[in-house]
Amino acid sequence: MDWSESTRRSFLKQFGAAGAAALAVTKAEGLGLGAQTPASQPASTPTDQKQIATRDARMAWWHEAKFGMFIHWGLYSIIGQHEWAKEHQGVPIPQYEILAKHHHPKPNAARDWARVARRAGQKYMVMTTKHHEGFCNWDTKLTDYNAMKQGPGRDLVREYVEAARAEGLRVGFYYSLMDWHHPDGAICKTDEAARRRFVDYTHGLIRELLTNYGKIDVLWYDVSWPLTAAQWESERMNEMVFELQPDIIVNNRNGLEGDFATPEQHIEASAVGRAWESCMTLNESWGFNRTDDQWKTPKTIVNNLITCARGGGNYLLNIGPEPDGSVPPASIEVLEAVGKWMDTNSKAIYGSERMLADGYALENFTRKGTTLYVHVYNWPGHTPAAEWLDFYKPEAVVAIGGLKPKALSARLLKTGQKVEFTQDEFSFRLTGLPLVAPDQPATTIEVECDSEPGVDHSAMRPLWPRYKVDISI
Ligand code: GLC
């Protein structure tokens, strides 16, 4: 289907939230389907060569993990109006700097984040060490504009690292190259002496972060404005990073390819062979935004996680803690519901592999080897059509057009209950299911297949036996 903007709008109007969920699936797979050709990754430099040679080993835990927590926390959290407040509102630096003195987070707030993450089924965390505002959350020797020397009087990055490890989670550092505070942060584009100073400062900060906190698992660069990769000396930057942390993985936002792509606020599978991670907010802001109440539902989050896993990607879901470090209650509520779902269904997520699937209106899919997981997020229950159509009997029926391999057995993950089914070349019908969804926000049916599963209803469209122009009954 060609998703022109008007088709998209009328689809959303017609199907509402369910339509949006299905649309996310279609859109993601639309890109995924076109991407069955392997990604070309020219190894242009010795660093790249080494990165590529060690990539599978370095990334194994991350591919298995699938689900991480992003944390945006800084001085902007005190204003509580989105992390871009300084720039969007034009707050002068001498005003903004005053916040640094009034930042007094509660002790060990990070421990709460880590607990919430673990309970949600997230396996790693990525915290803003320095966002665009330029304030360093750790005890750096390179500027006084840091948590140790200002209000907090503590190294907030150290607390975070210790909290993540205490909850058994992998540790990631977000680092914004763009810096709105540093005197050379903009002029470096045109003034070579300023560029030299700013690049040395930047490399120095990254060196500290990767030297003083033990083993770090992810380095998550952000916004490379205003310099090019060559001007940032990003090759040399990554060389230093891998020298300090040989097992680390890095993203692609310092102007180089890095180990993984970072689609933001949408789900988009990279070409086969290229790792990717969708980062997304829980409401509409990364940093704490007091009155942003556009919270995504657990159903949307679970479905997004499934869509990422289906495309072989990861899902990095953000929280924006309050100034004292508390996680907003609305975020906790959603993450707890997701965690409850993961208690039953995580085996369909962790370690799952990229699969071929297109958009469906009731269900989404993941797979592991030859096992297919059908995640029904819009439970069909009873349909009046069952009165006349054998197709919908015995109720309830979950029917999937275009399942590729032969199914051997099926069961509900929630209860372990065996599920009866029929299968012909067009439709795979799971029958006699409960009328009410056994699990929320999605019920997972585990289907053992005789080979690697894929689902593609559009592939069978040309194969339908057609009848007359008149009705055939
Ligand atoms: C964008 C935003 C930034 C946020 C990031 C997360 O780059 O500018 O505020 O930290 O997305 O991916």
Tab-separated table of C-alpha atoms and ligand atoms in Angstrom:
chain	number	residue	atom	x	y	z
A	1	MET	CA	0.000	0.000	0.000
A	2	ASP	CA	1.241	3.444	-0.795
A	3	TRP	CA	0.927	5.478	2.406
A	4	SER	CA	0.409	8.920	0.995
A	5	GLU	CA	-0.306	11.545	3.641
A	6	SER	CA	-4.060	11.614	2.905
A	7	THR	CA	-4.357	7.814	2.987
A	8	ARG	CA	-2.534	7.898	6.265
A	9	ARG	CA	-4.816	10.549	7.715
A	10	SER	CA	-8.035	8.863	6.658
A	11	PHE	CA	-6.736	5.542	7.979
A	12	LEU	CA	-5.997	7.119	11.336
A	13	LYS	CA	-9.376	8.840	11.381
A	14	GLN	CA	-11.122	5.590	10.650
A	15	PHE	CA	-9.204	3.317	12.975
A	16	GLY	CA	-8.004	5.651	15.750
A	17	ALA	CA	-5.403	4.275	18.143
A	18	ALA	CA	-5.584	0.780	16.717
A	19	GLY	CA	-4.971	2.292	13.317
A	20	ALA	CA	-1.986	4.177	14.635
A	21	ALA	CA	-0.541	0.988	16.059
A	22	ALA	CA	-1.128	-0.886	12.821
A	23	LEU	CA	0.256	2.021	10.886
A	24	ALA	CA	3.441	1.989	12.933
A	25	VAL	CA	3.787	-1.670	12.022
A	26	THR	CA	3.153	-1.069	8.337
A	27	LYS	CA	5.444	1.906	8.160
A	28	ALA	CA	8.275	0.160	9.923
A	29	GLU	CA	7.991	-2.911	7.787
A	30	GLY	CA	7.554	-0.889	4.643
A	31	LEU	CA	11.071	0.287	5.272
A	32	GLY	CA	12.174	-3.087	6.571
A	33	LEU	CA	10.889	-4.911	3.510
A	34	GLY	CA	12.740	-2.644	1.180
A	35	ALA	CA	15.813	-3.360	3.184
A	36	GLN	CA	16.340	-7.035	2.587
A	37	THR	CA	19.618	-6.221	0.854
A	38	PRO	CA	22.544	-6.208	3.251
A	39	ALA	CA	23.847	-2.853	4.440
A	40	SER	CA	27.033	-1.806	2.751
A	41	GLN	CA	29.550	-0.755	5.348
A	42	PRO	CA	32.736	0.289	3.651
A	43	ALA	CA	35.629	-0.114	6.046
A	44	SER	CA	37.440	3.059	5.244
A	45	THR	CA	39.894	3.400	8.104
A	46	PRO	CA	41.897	1.114	10.392
A	47	THR	CA	39.540	1.995	13.296
A	48	ASP	CA	36.560	0.959	11.222
A	49	GLN	CA	38.279	-2.302	10.318
A	50	LYS	CA	38.867	-3.077	13.963
A	51	GLN	CA	35.367	-1.977	14.935
A	52	ILE	CA	33.852	-4.237	12.297
A	53	ALA	CA	36.023	-7.193	13.218
A	54	THR	CA	34.981	-7.025	16.872
A	55	ARG	CA	31.408	-5.815	16.356
A	56	ASP	CA	29.455	-9.071	16.658
A	57	ALA	CA	31.184	-9.961	19.908
A	58	ARG	CA	30.823	-6.468	21.363
A	59	MET	CA	27.158	-6.222	20.424
A	60	ALA	CA	25.953	-9.706	21.371
A	61	TRP	CA	24.542	-8.618	24.782
A	62	TRP	CA	22.834	-5.591	23.215
A	63	HIS	CA	21.098	-7.611	20.495
A	64	GLU	CA	19.894	-10.032	23.149
A	65	ALA	CA	18.701	-7.173	25.426
A	66	LYS	CA	16.344	-5.367	22.999
A	67	PHE	CA	15.006	-2.923	25.594
A	68	GLY	CA	16.789	-0.059	27.356
A	69	MET	CA	16.017	3.028	29.433
A	70	PHE	CA	17.079	6.505	28.292
A	71	ILE	CA	17.358	9.174	31.006
A	72	HIS	CA	17.373	12.909	30.331
A	73	TRP	CA	18.287	14.797	33.468
A	74	GLY	CA	20.038	18.144	33.841
A	75	LEU	CA	19.501	21.777	34.853
A	76	TYR	CA	16.640	21.969	32.335
A	77	SER	CA	14.754	19.537	34.603
A	78	ILE	CA	14.449	22.344	37.183
A	79	ILE	CA	12.692	24.641	34.717
A	80	GLY	CA	10.505	21.681	33.792
A	81	GLN	CA	9.638	22.928	30.324
A	82	HIS	CA	11.492	20.522	27.994
A	83	GLU	CA	15.257	20.121	27.632
A	84	TRP	CA	15.469	22.732	24.875
A	85	ALA	CA	14.056	25.506	27.122
A	86	LYS	CA	17.293	27.489	27.087
A	87	GLU	CA	17.393	27.781	23.326
A	88	HIS	CA	13.671	27.736	22.545
A	89	GLN	CA	13.001	30.503	25.069
A	90	GLY	CA	16.270	32.411	24.622
A	91	VAL	CA	17.299	32.236	28.291
A	92	PRO	CA	20.570	34.216	28.685
A	93	ILE	CA	23.534	32.191	29.978
A	94	PRO	CA	24.074	34.252	33.180
A	95	GLN	CA	20.422	33.562	34.057
A	96	TYR	CA	20.546	29.888	33.169
A	97	GLU	CA	23.796	29.356	35.125
A	98	ILE	CA	22.023	30.357	38.350
A	99	LEU	CA	20.180	27.047	38.161
A	100	ALA	CA	23.434	25.182	38.781
A	101	LYS	CA	23.519	26.571	42.330
A	102	HIS	CA	19.940	25.524	43.015
A	103	HIS	CA	20.171	21.947	41.824
A	104	HIS	CA	19.726	19.767	44.902
A	105	PRO	CA	18.661	16.284	43.883
A	106	LYS	CA	17.813	13.718	46.524
A	107	PRO	CA	20.499	11.141	47.313
A	108	ASN	CA	20.739	8.147	45.006
A	109	ALA	CA	17.822	9.068	42.793
A	110	ALA	CA	19.432	6.897	40.139
A	111	ARG	CA	18.744	3.820	42.214
A	112	ASP	CA	15.005	4.411	41.680
A	113	TRP	CA	15.497	4.748	37.918
A	114	ALA	CA	17.446	1.496	37.850
A	115	ARG	CA	14.773	-0.304	39.871
A	116	VAL	CA	12.023	0.961	37.602
A	117	ALA	CA	14.072	-0.088	34.565
A	118	ARG	CA	14.759	-3.577	35.851
A	119	ARG	CA	11.123	-4.111	36.744
A	120	ALA	CA	10.079	-2.934	33.270
A	121	GLY	CA	12.333	-5.576	31.724
A	122	GLN	CA	14.896	-3.079	30.477
A	123	LYS	CA	18.428	-4.425	30.365
A	124	TYR	CA	20.517	-1.296	29.971
A	125	MET	CA	20.433	2.409	30.698
A	126	VAL	CA	21.750	5.466	28.883
A	127	MET	CA	21.988	8.676	30.941
A	128	THR	CA	22.734	12.207	29.798
A	129	THR	CA	26.194	12.980	31.174
A	130	LYS	CA	26.124	16.360	29.414
A	131	HIS	CA	23.199	17.601	27.360
A	132	HIS	CA	23.193	20.547	24.938
A	133	GLU	CA	23.057	22.960	27.910
A	134	GLY	CA	26.724	22.095	28.629
A	135	PHE	CA	26.335	21.255	32.327
A	136	CYS	CA	28.420	18.202	33.286
A	137	ASN	CA	26.712	15.744	35.619
A	138	TRP	CA	30.065	14.381	36.777
A	139	ASP	CA	33.165	15.489	38.629
A	140	THR	CA	35.109	16.819	35.658
A	141	LYS	CA	38.413	18.647	36.033
A	142	LEU	CA	37.842	20.561	32.789
A	143	THR	CA	35.081	22.960	33.855
A	144	ASP	CA	33.501	24.205	37.078
A	145	TYR	CA	30.111	23.921	35.435
A	146	ASN	CA	29.624	20.483	36.926
A	147	ALA	CA	27.559	18.650	39.531
A	148	MET	CA	30.445	18.217	41.984
A	149	LYS	CA	31.295	21.928	42.165
A	150	GLN	CA	27.741	23.271	41.931
A	151	GLY	CA	24.495	22.665	43.794
A	152	PRO	CA	24.501	18.875	43.943
A	153	GLY	CA	28.038	18.701	45.417
A	154	ARG	CA	28.160	15.084	44.233
A	155	ASP	CA	29.141	13.140	41.163
A	156	LEU	CA	25.741	12.249	39.707
A	157	VAL	CA	27.254	10.113	36.970
A	158	ARG	CA	29.010	7.963	39.558
A	159	GLU	CA	25.742	7.479	41.462
A	160	TYR	CA	24.070	6.478	38.210
A	161	VAL	CA	26.791	3.996	37.237
A	162	GLU	CA	26.676	2.367	40.659
A	163	ALA	CA	22.877	2.216	40.634
A	164	ALA	CA	22.718	0.570	37.220
A	165	ARG	CA	25.308	-2.022	38.194
A	166	ALA	CA	23.532	-2.703	41.501
A	167	GLU	CA	20.381	-3.617	39.563
A	168	GLY	CA	22.320	-5.760	37.076
A	169	LEU	CA	21.897	-3.348	34.168
A	170	ARG	CA	24.423	-2.373	31.507
A	171	VAL	CA	25.687	1.217	31.615
A	172	GLY	CA	25.491	3.738	28.790
A	173	PHE	CA	26.596	7.379	28.589
A	174	TYR	CA	24.789	9.923	26.423
A	175	TYR	CA	27.076	12.814	25.475
A	176	SER	CA	26.031	15.888	23.489
A	177	LEU	CA	28.788	17.216	21.266
A	178	MET	CA	26.755	20.372	20.696
A	179	ASP	CA	27.287	22.712	23.639
A	180	TRP	CA	25.279	25.926	24.135
A	181	HIS	CA	27.390	27.050	27.108
A	182	HIS	CA	31.022	26.641	26.104
A	183	PRO	CA	32.443	29.932	24.731
A	184	ASP	CA	33.843	28.111	21.663
A	185	GLY	CA	30.747	25.956	21.137
A	186	ALA	CA	29.510	27.928	18.110
A	187	ILE	CA	32.445	30.048	16.966
A	188	CYS	CA	34.472	26.855	16.518
A	189	LYS	CA	32.810	26.489	13.138
A	190	THR	CA	34.717	29.434	11.671
A	191	ASP	CA	37.580	30.128	14.104
A	192	GLU	CA	40.335	27.531	13.955
A	193	ALA	CA	41.856	28.383	17.341
A	194	ALA	CA	38.409	28.045	18.935
A	195	ARG	CA	37.845	24.739	17.167
A	196	ARG	CA	41.172	23.433	18.471
A	197	ARG	CA	40.274	24.412	22.039
A	198	PHE	CA	36.732	23.041	21.835
A	199	VAL	CA	37.738	19.736	20.246
A	200	ASP	CA	40.434	19.249	22.888
A	201	TYR	CA	37.869	20.040	25.598
A	202	THR	CA	35.371	17.580	24.085
A	203	HIS	CA	37.876	14.757	23.681
A	204	GLY	CA	39.095	15.486	27.210
A	205	LEU	CA	35.597	15.184	28.696
A	206	ILE	CA	34.949	11.927	26.871
A	207	ARG	CA	38.328	10.631	28.048
A	208	GLU	CA	37.370	11.362	31.664
A	209	LEU	CA	34.016	9.633	31.302
A	210	LEU	CA	35.579	6.507	29.857
A	211	THR	CA	38.480	6.443	32.316
A	212	ASN	CA	36.960	7.109	35.722
A	213	TYR	CA	33.885	4.868	35.929
A	214	GLY	CA	35.031	1.341	35.145
A	215	LYS	CA	33.534	-0.619	32.294
A	216	ILE	CA	31.080	1.398	30.204
A	217	ASP	CA	28.893	-0.484	27.749
A	218	VAL	CA	27.469	2.191	25.428
A	219	LEU	CA	28.624	5.627	24.305
A	220	TRP	CA	25.672	7.517	22.851
A	221	TYR	CA	26.840	10.665	21.066
A	222	ASP	CA	24.302	13.328	20.188
A	223	VAL	CA	24.060	16.374	17.885
A	224	SER	CA	27.327	17.099	16.117
A	225	TRP	CA	26.417	20.703	15.225
A	226	PRO	CA	28.302	22.837	14.231
A	227	LEU	CA	31.267	20.716	13.100
A	228	THR	CA	31.779	17.962	10.555
A	229	ALA	CA	33.178	14.562	11.535
A	230	ALA	CA	36.557	15.673	10.185
A	231	GLN	CA	36.439	18.864	12.283
A	232	TRP	CA	35.448	16.947	15.420
A	233	GLU	CA	38.302	14.567	14.639
A	234	SER	CA	35.763	11.839	15.165
A	235	GLU	CA	38.054	9.074	13.886
A	236	ARG	CA	40.572	9.972	16.559
A	237	MET	CA	37.703	10.324	19.073
A	238	ASN	CA	36.493	6.777	18.415
A	239	GLU	CA	40.050	5.444	18.438
A	240	MET	CA	40.483	6.876	21.935
A	241	VAL	CA	37.101	5.476	22.988
A	242	PHE	CA	37.998	1.942	21.896
A	243	GLU	CA	41.442	2.193	23.406
A	244	LEU	CA	39.909	3.073	26.787
A	245	GLN	CA	36.925	0.714	26.508
A	246	PRO	CA	37.639	-2.131	24.064
A	247	ASP	CA	34.205	-3.752	24.544
A	248	ILE	CA	32.093	-0.596	24.267
A	249	ILE	CA	29.576	0.059	21.480
A	250	VAL	CA	29.126	3.546	19.986
A	251	ASN	CA	26.293	5.091	18.021
A	252	ASN	CA	26.439	7.079	14.797
A	253	ARG	CA	25.934	10.659	15.961
A	254	ASN	CA	29.517	11.914	15.916
A	255	GLY	CA	29.349	11.918	12.129
A	256	LEU	CA	30.662	8.365	11.692
A	257	GLU	CA	28.711	5.160	11.134
A	258	GLY	CA	29.498	3.728	14.555
A	259	ASP	CA	28.019	0.398	15.577
A	260	PHE	CA	24.335	1.224	15.287
A	261	ALA	CA	21.829	3.623	13.709
A	262	THR	CA	19.560	5.805	15.869
A	263	PRO	CA	16.107	6.501	14.413
A	264	GLU	CA	14.475	9.029	16.731
A	265	GLN	CA	10.783	9.131	17.715
A	266	HIS	CA	9.897	6.607	15.017
A	267	ILE	CA	10.626	2.992	14.180
A	268	GLU	CA	12.679	2.345	11.103
A	269	ALA	CA	14.584	-0.849	10.436
A	270	SER	CA	18.032	-0.427	8.920
A	271	ALA	CA	19.204	-2.608	6.054
A	272	VAL	CA	19.973	-6.217	6.980
A	273	GLY	CA	23.279	-6.438	8.816
A	274	ARG	CA	23.110	-2.905	10.243
A	275	ALA	CA	22.200	-2.669	13.934
A	276	TRP	CA	19.634	-0.042	14.957
A	277	GLU	CA	17.895	1.325	18.013
A	278	SER	CA	14.771	3.489	18.056
A	279	CYS	CA	14.835	6.036	20.840
A	280	MET	CA	11.493	7.420	21.946
A	281	THR	CA	9.923	9.581	24.620
A	282	LEU	CA	7.136	8.365	26.923
A	283	ASN	CA	5.301	11.669	26.503
A	284	GLU	CA	6.509	14.306	24.018
A	285	SER	CA	9.604	15.587	25.843
A	286	TRP	CA	12.974	14.075	26.677
A	287	GLY	CA	13.659	16.334	29.660
A	288	PHE	CA	11.091	16.790	32.448
A	289	ASN	CA	8.152	18.829	31.157
A	290	ARG	CA	5.744	19.476	34.011
A	291	THR	CA	2.557	19.826	31.992
A	292	ASP	CA	3.263	17.485	29.081
A	293	ASP	CA	0.547	14.876	29.615
A	294	GLN	CA	0.703	13.210	26.216
A	295	TRP	CA	1.661	9.876	27.756
A	296	LYS	CA	1.867	6.844	25.531
A	297	THR	CA	-0.179	3.902	26.753
A	298	PRO	CA	1.339	0.564	27.816
A	299	LYS	CA	-0.300	-0.877	24.695
A	300	THR	CA	1.603	1.512	22.434
A	301	ILE	CA	4.878	0.917	24.255
A	302	VAL	CA	4.552	-2.877	24.174
A	303	ASN	CA	3.609	-2.776	20.509
A	304	ASN	CA	6.551	-0.497	19.716
A	305	LEU	CA	8.909	-2.831	21.548
A	306	ILE	CA	7.535	-5.749	19.536
A	307	THR	CA	7.886	-3.818	16.261
A	308	CYS	CA	11.519	-3.012	17.079
A	309	ALA	CA	12.273	-6.623	17.986
A	310	ARG	CA	10.520	-7.822	14.831
A	311	GLY	CA	12.812	-5.673	12.721
A	312	GLY	CA	15.918	-6.835	14.584
A	313	GLY	CA	16.254	-3.535	16.440
A	314	ASN	CA	16.294	-2.240	20.001
A	315	TYR	CA	13.942	0.135	21.809
A	316	LEU	CA	15.438	2.867	24.009
A	317	LEU	CA	12.598	4.387	25.981
A	318	ASN	CA	13.081	7.670	27.796
A	319	ILE	CA	12.244	8.974	31.246
A	320	GLY	CA	12.697	12.640	32.177
A	321	PRO	CA	13.166	12.676	35.971
A	322	GLU	CA	11.966	15.616	38.048
A	323	PRO	CA	14.557	18.079	39.442
A	324	ASP	CA	15.080	15.991	42.592
A	325	GLY	CA	15.529	12.886	40.452
A	326	SER	CA	12.093	11.309	41.075
A	327	VAL	CA	10.613	9.451	38.150
A	328	PRO	CA	7.308	11.077	37.119
A	329	PRO	CA	4.482	8.871	38.483
A	330	ALA	CA	2.849	8.623	35.040
A	331	SER	CA	6.076	7.128	33.666
A	332	ILE	CA	6.262	4.620	36.504
A	333	GLU	CA	2.690	3.563	35.871
A	334	VAL	CA	3.320	2.827	32.199
A	335	LEU	CA	6.654	1.102	32.818
A	336	GLU	CA	5.137	-1.104	35.516
A	337	ALA	CA	2.411	-2.253	33.162
A	338	VAL	CA	5.059	-2.991	30.536
A	339	GLY	CA	7.070	-4.907	33.134
A	340	LYS	CA	4.055	-6.962	34.086
A	341	TRP	CA	3.619	-7.916	30.442
A	342	MET	CA	7.312	-8.738	30.188
A	343	ASP	CA	7.053	-11.098	33.187
A	344	THR	CA	4.992	-13.402	30.983
A	345	ASN	CA	6.180	-12.515	27.527
A	346	SER	CA	9.838	-11.498	27.639
A	347	LYS	CA	10.947	-14.789	26.112
A	348	ALA	CA	9.319	-13.554	22.894
A	349	ILE	CA	11.435	-10.362	23.050
A	350	TYR	CA	14.906	-11.105	24.460
A	351	GLY	CA	17.122	-12.693	21.863
A	352	SER	CA	14.440	-12.557	19.181
A	353	GLU	CA	15.599	-12.229	15.583
A	354	ARG	CA	14.699	-10.074	12.639
A	355	MET	CA	11.821	-11.485	10.637
A	356	LEU	CA	9.821	-10.818	7.532
A	357	ALA	CA	6.345	-9.510	8.337
A	358	ASP	CA	4.024	-6.822	7.099
A	359	GLY	CA	1.223	-4.822	8.675
A	360	TYR	CA	-1.719	-6.423	10.445
A	361	ALA	CA	-4.577	-4.718	12.272
A	362	LEU	CA	-4.957	-7.091	15.228
A	363	GLU	CA	-1.556	-8.564	15.819
A	364	ASN	CA	2.169	-8.087	15.623
A	365	PHE	CA	4.945	-10.676	15.499
A	366	THR	CA	8.357	-11.673	16.751
A	367	ARG	CA	10.330	-14.852	16.150
A	368	LYS	CA	13.151	-16.844	17.619
A	369	GLY	CA	14.565	-19.562	15.393
A	370	THR	CA	11.565	-21.484	14.076
A	371	THR	CA	9.218	-20.235	16.814
A	372	LEU	CA	6.728	-17.547	15.855
A	373	TYR	CA	5.201	-15.307	18.511
A	374	VAL	CA	1.842	-13.846	17.574
A	375	HIS	CA	1.162	-10.812	19.772
A	376	VAL	CA	-2.538	-10.003	19.615
A	377	TYR	CA	-2.950	-6.425	20.802
A	378	ASN	CA	-6.512	-6.046	19.499
A	379	TRP	CA	-8.149	-9.231	20.746
A	380	PRO	CA	-10.857	-10.314	18.274
A	381	GLY	CA	-13.224	-11.884	20.857
A	382	HIS	CA	-16.731	-12.391	19.552
A	383	THR	CA	-17.763	-11.267	16.088
A	384	PRO	CA	-21.400	-11.251	14.862
A	385	ALA	CA	-20.007	-12.687	11.629
A	386	ALA	CA	-19.507	-16.018	13.433
A	387	GLU	CA	-23.275	-16.606	13.192
A	388	TRP	CA	-22.980	-17.130	9.437
A	389	LEU	CA	-19.308	-17.719	8.617
A	390	ASP	CA	-17.650	-21.015	9.520
A	391	PHE	CA	-14.375	-19.165	9.110
A	392	TYR	CA	-14.946	-17.544	12.522
A	393	LYS	CA	-15.831	-20.769	14.342
A	394	PRO	CA	-15.265	-22.062	16.895
A	395	GLU	CA	-14.836	-18.691	18.517
A	396	ALA	CA	-12.746	-16.883	19.260
A	397	VAL	CA	-10.595	-16.996	16.130
A	398	VAL	CA	-7.312	-15.270	15.437
A	399	ALA	CA	-6.735	-15.631	11.695
A	400	ILE	CA	-3.515	-14.730	9.933
A	401	GLY	CA	-3.261	-14.537	6.171
A	402	GLY	CA	0.077	-15.327	4.579
A	403	LEU	CA	1.921	-17.338	7.223
A	404	LYS	CA	4.845	-18.889	5.364
A	405	PRO	CA	5.886	-22.188	6.994
A	406	LYS	CA	3.796	-25.008	8.332
A	407	ALA	CA	2.692	-24.607	11.938
A	408	LEU	CA	3.277	-27.610	14.186
A	409	SER	CA	1.786	-26.558	17.534
A	410	ALA	CA	0.457	-23.491	19.324
A	411	ARG	CA	-0.081	-22.395	22.906
A	412	LEU	CA	-0.977	-19.305	24.902
A	413	LEU	CA	2.057	-17.927	26.708
A	414	LYS	CA	-0.067	-16.540	29.538
A	415	THR	CA	-1.716	-19.816	30.563
A	416	GLY	CA	0.222	-22.486	28.694
A	417	GLN	CA	-3.112	-23.601	27.198
A	418	LYS	CA	-2.778	-25.506	23.911
A	419	VAL	CA	-4.463	-23.795	20.968
A	420	GLU	CA	-6.169	-25.648	18.096
A	421	PHE	CA	-5.577	-24.407	14.579
A	422	THR	CA	-6.179	-25.021	10.895
A	423	GLN	CA	-3.871	-23.989	8.100
A	424	ASP	CA	-4.190	-23.870	4.338
A	425	GLU	CA	-2.150	-21.948	1.808
A	426	PHE	CA	-4.038	-18.732	2.575
A	427	SER	CA	-4.981	-18.653	6.197
A	428	PHE	CA	-3.692	-19.830	9.511
A	429	ARG	CA	-6.658	-19.937	11.927
A	430	LEU	CA	-6.120	-20.251	15.677
A	431	THR	CA	-9.492	-21.368	17.005
A	432	GLY	CA	-11.452	-21.889	20.213
A	433	LEU	CA	-9.636	-19.083	21.978
A	434	PRO	CA	-11.103	-17.311	25.034
A	435	LEU	CA	-13.639	-14.607	24.200
A	436	VAL	CA	-11.827	-12.148	26.457
A	437	ALA	CA	-8.136	-11.413	25.972
A	438	PRO	CA	-6.174	-13.598	28.412
A	439	ASP	CA	-3.375	-11.019	28.720
A	440	GLN	CA	-2.996	-7.244	28.553
A	441	PRO	CA	-2.025	-5.138	26.682
A	442	ALA	CA	-1.269	-7.961	24.220
A	443	THR	CA	-1.817	-11.718	24.329
A	444	THR	CA	1.029	-13.794	22.958
A	445	ILE	CA	0.507	-17.099	21.172
A	446	GLU	CA	3.620	-19.194	20.715
A	447	VAL	CA	3.601	-21.132	17.445
A	448	GLU	CA	6.189	-23.786	16.644
A	449	CYS	CA	6.830	-23.952	12.898
A	450	ASP	CA	8.674	-26.410	10.689
A	451	SER	CA	11.056	-23.689	9.438
A	452	GLU	CA	11.808	-19.986	9.903
A	453	PRO	CA	8.494	-18.149	10.105
A	454	GLY	CA	7.499	-15.116	8.085
A	455	VAL	CA	4.087	-13.562	7.496
A	456	ASP	CA	3.207	-11.673	4.358
A	457	HIS	CA	-0.452	-11.315	3.486
A	458	SER	CA	0.223	-9.199	0.421
A	459	ALA	CA	2.287	-11.966	-1.212
A	460	MET	CA	-0.821	-14.147	-1.532
A	461	ARG	CA	-3.002	-11.425	-3.081
A	462	PRO	CA	-2.215	-12.454	-6.680
A	463	LEU	CA	-2.746	-16.131	-5.793
A	464	TRP	CA	-6.326	-15.932	-4.555
A	465	PRO	CA	-8.660	-18.123	-6.614
A	466	ARG	CA	-11.088	-15.497	-7.981
A	467	TYR	CA	-14.702	-16.206	-8.798
A	468	LYS	CA	-17.211	-14.441	-10.997
A	469	VAL	CA	-17.979	-10.762	-11.102
A	470	ASP	CA	-21.300	-11.755	-9.476
A	471	ILE	CA	-21.402	-12.952	-5.930
A	472	SER	CA	-20.257	-16.580	-5.705
A	473	ILE	CA	-22.827	-17.943	-3.217
B	1	GLC	C1	17.389	15.241	19.900
B	1	GLC	C2	17.135	16.356	20.874
B	1	GLC	C3	17.692	16.080	22.201
B	1	GLC	C4	17.563	14.669	22.673
B	1	GLC	C5	17.883	13.683	21.573
B	1	GLC	C6	17.617	12.252	21.933
B	1	GLC	O1	18.675	15.260	19.420
B	1	GLC	O2	17.727	17.553	20.425
B	1	GLC	O3	17.183	16.964	23.124
B	1	GLC	O4	18.464	14.497	23.690
B	1	GLC	O5	17.147	13.992	20.468
B	1	GLC	O6	17.839	11.425	20.839
